[in-house]
Short mmCIF file of C-alpha atoms and ligand atoms in Angstrom, two decimals:
data_model
loop_
_atom_site.label_atom_id
_atom_site.label_comp_id
_atom_site.label_asym_id
_atom_site.label_seq_id
_atom_site.Cartn_x
_atom_site.Cartn_y
_atom_site.Cartn_z
CA MET A 1 184.66 23.05 171.59
CA SER A 2 181.74 24.14 169.43
CA VAL A 3 181.05 22.66 166.04
CA GLU A 4 181.38 25.20 163.26
CA MET A 5 178.05 25.94 161.57
CA ARG A 6 178.04 25.93 157.79
CA THR A 7 175.31 27.04 155.41
CA PRO A 8 174.69 24.49 152.66
CA ILE A 9 174.08 25.98 149.21
CA PRO A 10 172.36 24.30 146.24
CA VAL A 11 174.64 22.30 143.91
CA LYS A 12 173.86 24.48 140.90
CA GLU A 13 174.69 27.64 142.79
CA ALA A 14 177.95 26.10 143.99
CA ILE A 15 178.97 25.13 140.44
CA GLU A 16 178.13 28.58 139.14
CA SER A 17 180.12 30.30 141.86
CA VAL A 18 183.21 28.33 140.83
CA ILE A 19 182.73 28.93 137.12
CA GLN A 20 182.26 32.62 137.71
CA VAL A 21 185.71 33.12 139.21
CA VAL A 22 187.53 30.95 136.68
CA LYS A 23 189.20 32.69 133.76
CA HIS A 24 190.79 31.05 130.78
CA LYS A 25 194.56 31.11 130.58
CA GLU A 26 196.55 33.16 128.09
CA PRO A 27 197.19 31.80 124.60
CA PHE A 28 200.64 30.72 123.48
CA THR A 29 202.14 29.29 120.34
CA LEU A 30 203.30 25.72 120.06
CA SER A 31 204.23 23.25 117.38
CA VAL A 32 201.41 21.45 115.64
CA GLU A 33 202.82 18.07 116.76
CA GLU A 34 202.35 19.07 120.39
CA SER A 35 198.97 20.70 120.00
CA LEU A 36 196.62 17.70 120.25
CA ASN A 37 193.73 18.36 122.69
CA TYR A 38 194.53 22.03 123.27
CA ILE A 39 191.91 24.63 122.33
CA LEU A 40 192.55 26.81 119.28
CA ALA A 41 193.12 30.45 120.25
CA GLU A 42 192.84 31.69 116.66
CA ASP A 43 190.79 31.09 113.54
CA VAL A 44 192.58 29.02 110.92
CA GLN A 45 192.53 30.14 107.28
CA ALA A 46 192.90 28.05 104.15
CA THR A 47 196.12 29.07 102.42
CA TYR A 48 194.97 27.67 99.07
CA ASP A 49 191.99 25.98 97.43
CA ILE A 50 191.23 22.37 98.34
CA PRO A 51 191.46 20.47 96.05
CA ARG A 52 194.33 22.52 94.66
CA PHE A 53 193.59 21.42 91.07
CA ASN A 54 190.96 19.40 89.26
CA LYS A 55 191.88 15.82 89.99
CA SER A 56 190.79 12.27 89.49
CA PRO A 57 189.03 10.60 92.44
CA TYR A 58 189.49 7.16 90.83
CA ASP A 59 191.93 5.00 88.97
CA GLY A 60 190.78 5.02 85.35
CA PHE A 61 190.96 7.03 82.13
CA ALA A 62 190.56 10.79 81.61
CA ILE A 63 188.48 11.52 78.49
CA ASN A 64 186.62 14.33 76.81
CA SER A 65 182.95 13.64 77.61
CA GLN A 66 181.87 14.70 74.12
CA ASP A 67 183.74 11.74 72.67
CA SER A 68 181.60 9.40 74.77
CA GLN A 69 178.19 10.58 73.57
CA GLY A 70 176.08 7.79 72.06
CA ALA A 71 177.97 4.93 73.68
CA THR A 72 175.75 1.93 74.57
CA GLY A 73 176.17 -1.77 75.14
CA ASP A 74 175.58 -2.37 71.42
CA ASN A 75 177.61 0.60 70.32
CA ARG A 76 180.75 0.65 72.39
CA ILE A 77 183.01 3.64 71.79
CA ALA A 78 186.76 3.13 71.66
CA PHE A 79 189.49 5.37 73.07
CA LYS A 80 193.19 5.36 72.41
CA VAL A 81 195.44 5.79 75.42
CA VAL A 82 198.11 8.42 74.74
CA ASP A 83 199.65 8.94 78.18
CA HIS A 84 199.83 7.36 81.61
CA ILE A 85 200.09 9.36 84.84
CA GLY A 86 200.04 8.72 88.56
CA ALA A 87 199.39 11.14 91.45
CA GLY A 88 202.09 13.78 91.72
CA THR A 89 202.84 14.38 88.04
CA PRO A 90 200.75 16.29 85.52
CA SER A 91 200.45 15.03 81.95
CA ASN A 92 201.97 17.10 79.15
CA VAL A 93 199.50 15.98 76.51
CA LYS A 94 196.44 17.84 75.34
CA LEU A 95 193.73 15.34 74.42
CA LYS A 96 192.58 15.13 70.82
CA ASN A 97 189.38 13.44 69.61
CA GLY A 98 189.08 9.84 70.80
CA GLU A 99 192.12 10.02 73.03
CA ALA A 100 192.40 9.26 76.73
CA VAL A 101 195.04 9.39 79.46
CA ARG A 102 195.39 6.50 81.85
CA ILE A 103 195.15 8.31 85.19
CA MET A 104 195.46 7.28 88.84
CA THR A 105 193.63 8.63 91.89
CA GLY A 106 194.89 12.08 92.87
CA ALA A 107 196.51 12.91 89.52
CA PRO A 108 195.64 16.24 87.82
CA ILE A 109 193.06 16.07 85.01
CA PRO A 110 194.95 16.61 81.71
CA ASP A 111 194.15 19.47 79.31
CA GLY A 112 191.22 18.64 77.07
CA ALA A 113 189.73 16.08 79.48
CA ASP A 114 186.54 16.72 81.46
CA ALA A 115 185.50 13.30 82.77
CA VAL A 116 187.02 10.17 84.23
CA VAL A 117 186.02 6.63 83.32
CA MET A 118 186.71 4.14 86.07
CA PHE A 119 188.59 0.98 85.15
CA GLU A 120 185.49 -1.03 86.10
CA GLN A 121 183.52 0.81 83.40
CA THR A 122 185.85 -0.20 80.56
CA VAL A 123 186.89 -3.18 78.49
CA GLU A 124 190.57 -2.81 77.67
CA ASN A 125 192.06 -3.67 74.28
CA GLU A 126 195.47 -3.40 72.62
CA HIS A 127 195.55 0.39 72.17
CA GLY A 128 193.15 1.48 74.83
CA PHE A 129 189.62 0.58 75.90
CA THR A 130 185.94 0.77 75.02
CA ILE A 131 183.00 2.08 77.03
CA ARG A 132 179.27 1.29 76.92
CA LYS A 133 177.78 4.51 78.30
CA SER A 134 178.15 8.22 77.73
CA PHE A 135 179.73 10.47 80.33
CA GLU A 136 178.68 13.94 81.43
CA GLN A 137 180.98 16.90 81.55
CA GLY A 138 182.60 16.88 85.01
CA GLU A 139 181.66 13.28 85.78
CA ASN A 140 184.07 11.66 88.26
CA ILE A 141 186.16 14.78 88.75
CA SER A 142 187.13 16.38 92.06
CA PHE A 143 187.03 20.09 91.33
CA LYS A 144 189.53 22.70 92.43
CA GLY A 145 188.15 24.54 95.48
CA GLU A 146 185.08 22.32 95.89
CA GLU A 147 185.85 21.75 99.58
CA CYS A 148 187.19 25.18 100.49
CA ARG A 149 188.71 28.27 98.95
CA GLU A 150 191.89 30.13 99.73
CA GLN A 151 191.33 32.49 102.71
CA ASP A 152 188.19 30.68 103.91
CA ILE A 153 188.08 30.31 107.70
CA VAL A 154 188.14 26.55 107.96
CA LEU A 155 188.52 26.21 111.76
CA ASP A 156 187.16 28.50 114.44
CA LYS A 157 188.84 29.77 117.56
CA GLY A 158 187.58 27.67 120.49
CA GLN A 159 187.65 24.33 118.67
CA GLN A 160 189.47 21.53 120.46
CA ILE A 161 192.37 20.20 118.47
CA ASN A 162 191.55 16.65 117.41
CA SER A 163 193.14 14.47 114.78
CA GLY A 164 191.08 16.18 112.06
CA VAL A 165 192.37 19.60 113.11
CA ILE A 166 195.92 18.26 112.94
CA ALA A 167 195.14 17.07 109.39
CA VAL A 168 193.82 20.51 108.40
CA LEU A 169 196.87 22.28 109.86
CA ALA A 170 199.14 19.87 108.02
CA THR A 171 197.17 20.36 104.79
CA PHE A 172 197.87 24.08 104.84
CA GLY A 173 201.47 23.72 105.91
CA TYR A 174 201.08 25.26 109.34
CA GLN A 175 203.90 24.25 111.64
CA HIS A 176 202.81 26.26 114.67
CA VAL A 177 199.45 27.12 116.10
CA LYS A 178 198.12 29.49 118.75
CA VAL A 179 196.31 27.67 121.56
CA PHE A 180 195.15 28.40 125.09
CA GLN A 181 197.45 27.22 127.84
CA LYS A 182 196.11 24.44 130.01
CA PRO A 183 195.92 24.91 133.76
CA THR A 184 198.55 23.20 135.86
CA VAL A 185 197.18 21.00 138.60
CA ALA A 186 198.62 19.93 141.94
CA ILE A 187 197.17 16.98 143.85
CA ILE A 188 197.60 16.58 147.59
CA ALA A 189 196.05 13.69 149.52
CA THR A 190 195.78 14.56 153.20
CA GLY A 191 195.24 12.18 156.09
CA SER A 192 197.51 10.61 158.72
CA GLU A 193 195.93 7.25 157.97
CA LEU A 194 197.05 7.22 154.33
CA VAL A 195 199.87 5.15 152.89
CA GLY A 196 201.06 4.49 149.35
CA PRO A 197 200.56 1.33 147.29
CA LYS A 198 203.87 -0.26 148.34
CA ASP A 199 203.76 0.66 152.03
CA PRO A 200 202.81 -1.95 154.63
CA LEU A 201 199.31 -1.58 156.05
CA GLU A 202 199.92 -1.03 159.76
CA PRO A 203 196.84 -1.06 162.03
CA GLY A 204 194.59 1.91 161.33
CA LYS A 205 196.15 2.70 157.98
CA ILE A 206 194.49 2.65 154.57
CA ARG A 207 195.81 3.17 151.09
CA ASN A 208 195.49 6.47 149.30
CA SER A 209 193.10 5.83 146.44
CA ASN A 210 191.95 9.39 145.84
CA GLY A 211 195.33 10.72 144.71
CA PRO A 212 195.75 8.21 141.87
CA MET A 213 192.05 8.51 140.99
CA ILE A 214 192.28 12.29 140.57
CA GLU A 215 195.46 11.95 138.52
CA ALA A 216 193.56 9.60 136.22
CA LEU A 217 190.50 11.86 136.06
CA CYS A 218 192.77 14.71 134.98
CA ARG A 219 194.65 12.60 132.46
CA ASP A 220 191.30 11.61 131.01
CA ILE A 221 190.76 15.25 130.03
CA ASN A 222 194.36 15.61 128.89
CA ILE A 223 195.59 17.53 131.89
CA GLU A 224 198.94 16.73 133.44
CA THR A 225 199.25 16.83 137.18
CA THR A 226 201.90 17.05 139.87
CA THR A 227 201.25 14.82 142.83
CA TYR A 228 202.70 15.90 146.14
CA GLU A 229 203.59 13.54 148.95
CA ILE A 230 200.80 12.36 151.18
CA GLN A 231 200.28 15.06 153.79
CA GLU A 232 199.55 13.98 157.35
CA ASP A 233 196.99 15.82 159.47
CA ASN A 234 199.20 18.53 160.90
CA LEU A 235 198.21 22.17 160.55
CA GLN A 236 201.57 23.71 159.74
CA GLY A 237 202.44 20.91 157.33
CA CYS A 238 199.12 21.40 155.52
CA ILE A 239 199.60 25.17 155.28
CA ASP A 240 203.16 24.79 153.95
CA ILE A 241 202.32 22.23 151.30
CA VAL A 242 199.21 24.05 150.04
CA LYS A 243 201.15 27.34 149.88
CA LYS A 244 203.96 25.69 147.95
CA ALA A 245 201.55 23.96 145.56
CA MET A 246 199.65 27.18 145.00
CA MET A 247 202.80 29.04 144.04
CA GLN A 248 203.49 26.54 141.31
CA HIS A 249 200.01 25.63 140.04
CA ASP A 250 196.77 27.21 138.90
CA ILE A 251 194.69 24.56 140.61
CA VAL A 252 195.35 22.77 143.87
CA ILE A 253 193.20 19.74 144.56
CA THR A 254 193.30 18.37 148.08
CA THR A 255 191.37 15.41 149.37
CA GLY A 256 190.37 14.89 152.98
CA GLY A 257 190.57 17.15 155.99
CA VAL A 258 187.83 19.46 154.82
CA SER A 259 185.12 18.53 157.29
CA VAL A 260 184.59 19.60 160.90
CA GLY A 261 186.61 16.86 162.58
CA ASP A 262 189.30 17.65 165.12
CA PHE A 263 192.07 16.94 162.60
CA ASP A 264 190.42 18.48 159.56
CA TYR A 265 192.79 21.34 158.90
CA LEU A 266 191.86 22.54 155.42
CA PRO A 267 189.40 25.21 156.67
CA LYS A 268 192.26 26.63 158.75
CA VAL A 269 194.60 26.44 155.77
CA TYR A 270 192.27 28.63 153.67
CA GLU A 271 192.18 31.10 156.53
CA ALA A 272 195.94 31.08 156.96
CA ILE A 273 196.65 31.72 153.29
CA ASP A 274 193.86 34.29 153.10
CA ALA A 275 191.90 32.51 150.36
CA GLU A 276 188.28 33.43 149.75
CA VAL A 277 186.07 30.43 150.48
CA LEU A 278 183.34 30.30 147.83
CA PHE A 279 181.40 27.64 149.73
CA ASN A 280 182.12 24.98 152.31
CA LYS A 281 178.84 23.12 152.36
CA VAL A 282 176.77 21.95 149.40
CA GLN A 283 173.28 20.48 149.43
CA MET A 284 174.48 17.16 148.06
CA ARG A 285 175.31 13.66 149.20
CA PRO A 286 177.90 12.42 149.28
CA GLY A 287 180.43 15.25 149.55
CA SER A 288 178.39 17.93 151.33
CA VAL A 289 181.63 19.24 152.90
CA THR A 290 183.23 19.90 149.50
CA THR A 291 184.90 23.28 149.71
CA VAL A 292 186.18 25.57 147.00
CA ALA A 293 188.41 28.53 147.74
CA TYR A 294 190.02 31.11 145.53
CA LYS A 295 193.05 33.35 145.72
CA ASP A 296 194.81 35.41 143.04
CA ASN A 297 193.57 33.36 140.09
CA HIS A 298 194.41 30.12 141.87
CA ILE A 299 191.59 27.77 142.75
CA LEU A 300 191.70 25.35 145.63
CA PHE A 301 189.39 22.37 145.50
CA GLY A 302 188.93 20.80 148.90
CA LEU A 303 187.40 17.47 147.98
CA SER A 304 186.16 15.05 150.58
CA GLY A 305 188.37 12.14 151.58
CA ASN A 306 185.60 9.63 151.00
CA PRO A 307 186.34 8.18 147.57
CA SER A 308 182.80 8.37 146.15
CA ALA A 309 182.38 11.90 147.44
CA CYS A 310 185.78 12.87 146.07
CA TYR A 311 184.87 11.45 142.66
CA SER A 312 181.51 13.26 142.53
CA GLY A 313 183.11 16.52 143.66
CA PHE A 314 185.65 16.30 140.86
CA HIS A 315 183.01 15.76 138.18
CA LEU A 316 180.72 18.48 139.48
CA PHE A 317 183.17 21.26 140.31
CA THR A 318 186.77 20.57 139.31
CA LYS A 319 186.27 19.26 135.80
CA PRO A 320 184.11 22.16 134.54
CA ALA A 321 186.60 24.62 136.08
CA ILE A 322 189.56 22.94 134.38
CA GLN A 323 187.69 22.95 131.07
CA LYS A 324 186.84 26.63 131.39
CA MET A 325 190.47 27.43 132.26
CA MET A 326 191.66 25.71 129.09
CA ALA A 327 188.99 27.68 127.17
CA ALA A 328 186.91 24.67 126.14
CA GLN A 329 183.49 25.50 124.70
CA GLU A 330 181.66 22.63 126.37
CA ILE A 331 182.50 22.74 130.05
CA TYR A 332 179.55 21.13 131.80
CA PRO A 333 178.91 17.41 132.18
CA VAL A 334 176.54 15.70 129.78
CA ILE A 335 173.25 15.00 131.54
CA ILE A 336 170.53 12.82 130.02
CA GLU A 337 167.31 11.20 131.17
CA ALA A 338 167.14 7.57 132.22
CA ILE A 339 164.71 5.13 133.78
CA LEU A 340 165.55 4.15 137.31
CA ASN A 341 166.13 0.41 137.76
CA GLU A 342 165.88 0.38 141.54
CA ASP A 343 163.83 1.93 144.36
CA PHE A 344 165.22 4.73 146.52
CA LYS A 345 162.47 4.90 149.09
CA LYS A 346 164.00 7.28 151.60
CA ALA A 347 163.42 11.00 151.12
CA ASN A 348 166.53 13.14 151.36
CA PRO A 349 166.92 16.82 152.13
CA PHE A 350 170.00 17.00 149.85
CA THR A 351 170.48 16.06 146.19
CA ARG A 352 171.93 12.57 145.92
CA PHE A 353 174.55 11.50 143.39
CA ILE A 354 174.80 7.74 143.00
CA ARG A 355 177.57 6.06 141.05
CA ALA A 356 175.67 4.11 138.44
CA LYS A 357 175.73 1.81 135.49
CA ILE A 358 173.87 3.49 132.65
CA SER A 359 172.76 1.02 130.01
CA PHE A 360 171.66 1.97 126.55
CA SER A 361 169.18 -0.31 124.82
CA ASN A 362 166.65 0.02 122.05
CA ASP A 363 163.79 0.45 124.48
CA GLY A 364 165.51 3.21 126.46
CA VAL A 365 168.27 4.30 128.80
CA TYR A 366 168.32 2.63 132.21
CA ALA A 367 170.25 3.51 135.33
CA ALA A 368 171.08 1.29 138.28
CA PRO A 369 173.54 1.77 141.16
CA SER A 370 176.85 0.17 140.20
CA GLY A 371 177.37 -1.39 143.62
CA PHE A 372 177.60 -0.57 147.30
CA ASN A 373 177.12 3.15 147.23
CA LYS A 374 177.94 4.81 150.53
CA SER A 375 180.27 7.78 150.33
CA ASN A 376 183.30 5.66 151.27
CA ALA A 377 182.68 3.15 148.46
CA VAL A 378 185.39 2.68 145.87
CA VAL A 379 184.45 -0.42 143.83
CA ALA A 380 181.18 1.09 142.60
CA ILE A 381 183.16 3.96 141.06
CA ALA A 382 185.09 1.49 138.94
CA LYS A 383 181.89 -0.12 137.68
CA SER A 384 180.12 3.13 136.89
CA ASN A 385 179.80 5.15 133.73
CA GLY A 386 177.59 7.79 135.24
CA MET A 387 175.85 9.14 138.27
CA ILE A 388 172.13 9.07 139.04
CA ILE A 389 170.95 12.46 140.24
CA LEU A 390 168.12 12.35 142.77
CA PRO A 391 167.01 15.86 143.66
CA SER A 392 166.15 16.58 147.27
CA GLY A 393 162.55 16.28 148.27
CA THR A 394 159.99 14.92 150.61
CA ARG A 395 159.51 11.63 148.80
CA GLY A 396 161.75 8.91 147.54
CA TYR A 397 162.07 7.48 144.04
CA ALA A 398 160.73 4.23 142.63
CA LYS A 399 161.91 1.82 140.00
CA GLY A 400 160.52 3.04 136.66
CA ASP A 401 160.79 6.75 137.56
CA LYS A 402 162.46 8.99 135.01
CA VAL A 403 165.57 10.61 136.49
CA LYS A 404 168.53 12.61 135.27
CA VAL A 405 171.90 10.94 134.99
CA LEU A 406 175.28 12.57 134.57
CA LEU A 407 177.56 10.71 132.17
CA THR A 408 181.15 10.30 133.28
CA ASP A 409 182.88 8.55 130.40
CA HIS A 410 183.47 9.21 126.72
CA GLN A 411 181.89 6.03 125.41
CA SER A 412 178.62 6.88 127.12
CA TYR A 413 178.65 10.40 125.67
CA GLU A 414 178.86 8.89 122.24
CA ARG A 415 176.18 6.31 122.88
CA ALA A 416 173.88 9.00 124.21
CA LEU A 417 174.51 11.07 121.10
CA ASN A 418 173.59 8.15 118.87
CA LEU A 419 170.26 7.51 120.54
P1 LIG B 1 188.14 13.07 155.61
O1 LIG B 1 187.53 13.76 154.42
O2 LIG B 1 189.56 13.44 155.84
O3 LIG B 1 187.28 13.26 156.82
O4 LIG B 1 188.12 11.53 155.27
C1 LIG B 1 186.92 10.83 155.09
C2 LIG B 1 187.15 9.35 154.90
O5 LIG B 1 187.86 9.13 153.70
C3 LIG B 1 187.99 8.73 155.99
O6 LIG B 1 187.47 7.44 156.26
C4 LIG B 1 189.36 8.65 155.38
O7 LIG B 1 190.14 7.63 155.95
C5 LIG B 1 189.06 8.39 153.95
N1 LIG B 1 190.09 8.96 153.04
C6 LIG B 1 190.67 10.15 153.18
N2 LIG B 1 191.56 10.39 152.23
C7 LIG B 1 191.56 9.28 151.46
C8 LIG B 1 192.30 8.91 150.29
N3 LIG B 1 193.20 9.72 149.75
N4 LIG B 1 192.07 7.70 149.75
C9 LIG B 1 191.15 6.87 150.31
N5 LIG B 1 190.41 7.16 151.38
C10 LIG B 1 190.63 8.36 151.99
MG1 LIG B 2 191.03 13.07 157.17
#
């Protein structure tokens, strides 16, 4: 038997080849309550001015500013309170000289009033209150339309729906919204050695950690998945399950069986289902055997069975593809610079990705491996919040070198943004 020869391509080229074939899904309409985390497929217009009317931003008294001119600590000016309103009900009175309306936050400014005096700025008496300073016209008033005007585009197509977007849609009374569909994802762990969490560990068996890990990685970006049963290394079984998954899902993620071993059947599966293999060897470690294939708008990610390689492959290839399919604007991982906290003396012909603990401190961002970091490592994944990227080359790297790191969790994105 001869070993199949594969041509390794650079990581960047591999990522681009995936992104190039991925198209976003069609938009559809769904209720605002269900729309969290989808991507807006339409601009959203204000249906009226915000604020809708001049209103009080404080609890206090609405006055005519002219009546307050000349007020000082030694010359307090008195007002008579002629009405009392809370948010939700306008006052019927029109203010006359020296009159005020007791007004609560959110209530409309009464006719004849053009300023609001906060409670804290008054001394109350039997018929009203006195003040010790003059007020300007418009002081302490939230003006109609000061935030946005009717028909303004307040949200742009392409924005991810977050809690603020939900608030805006609610503000304008939208009950439905047009969003891009999310891709559906199937997960298949392959390997005759794999068993589930409750199964006994017979000799030679190991537990399937990649399946649950990929489910969690998808859930982290708000993508639901369907997990198929563990598939043993059997060609026909692999073909059948991948075919079935492909009929029902946009994306099929398999782990294992993608290398050149005697029982690695995924390359034969792609052949059997006539999928176009975009690449089957990448200049990276771990996960050089990562394979991506494509057929009729379905993408097949053949991730390595080694947990660390599987994890890196997901972040580098699968996640950007999923994000592009759901029409997200930011699809690539966040990459920042950090100072290496450990030596990596050996030169490597491939780019290395090392699960790492990225720490953010006042004197800089540091990166250190998060544990044992061979491709089959699993614990170091759990302790990582990023990956150190060591480009290929003829020399190694030393502690203190500046390197790029890819951030893998939300908290680190935010910390990096705040630097
Ligand atoms: P493979 O990619 O099938 O050659 O598998 C590479 C290594 O990863 C082997 O040691 C497998 O036993 C292990 N492996 C494969 N699939 C999984 C999985 N789902 N969870 C944990 N380890 C796995
Ligand atoms: Mg295997």
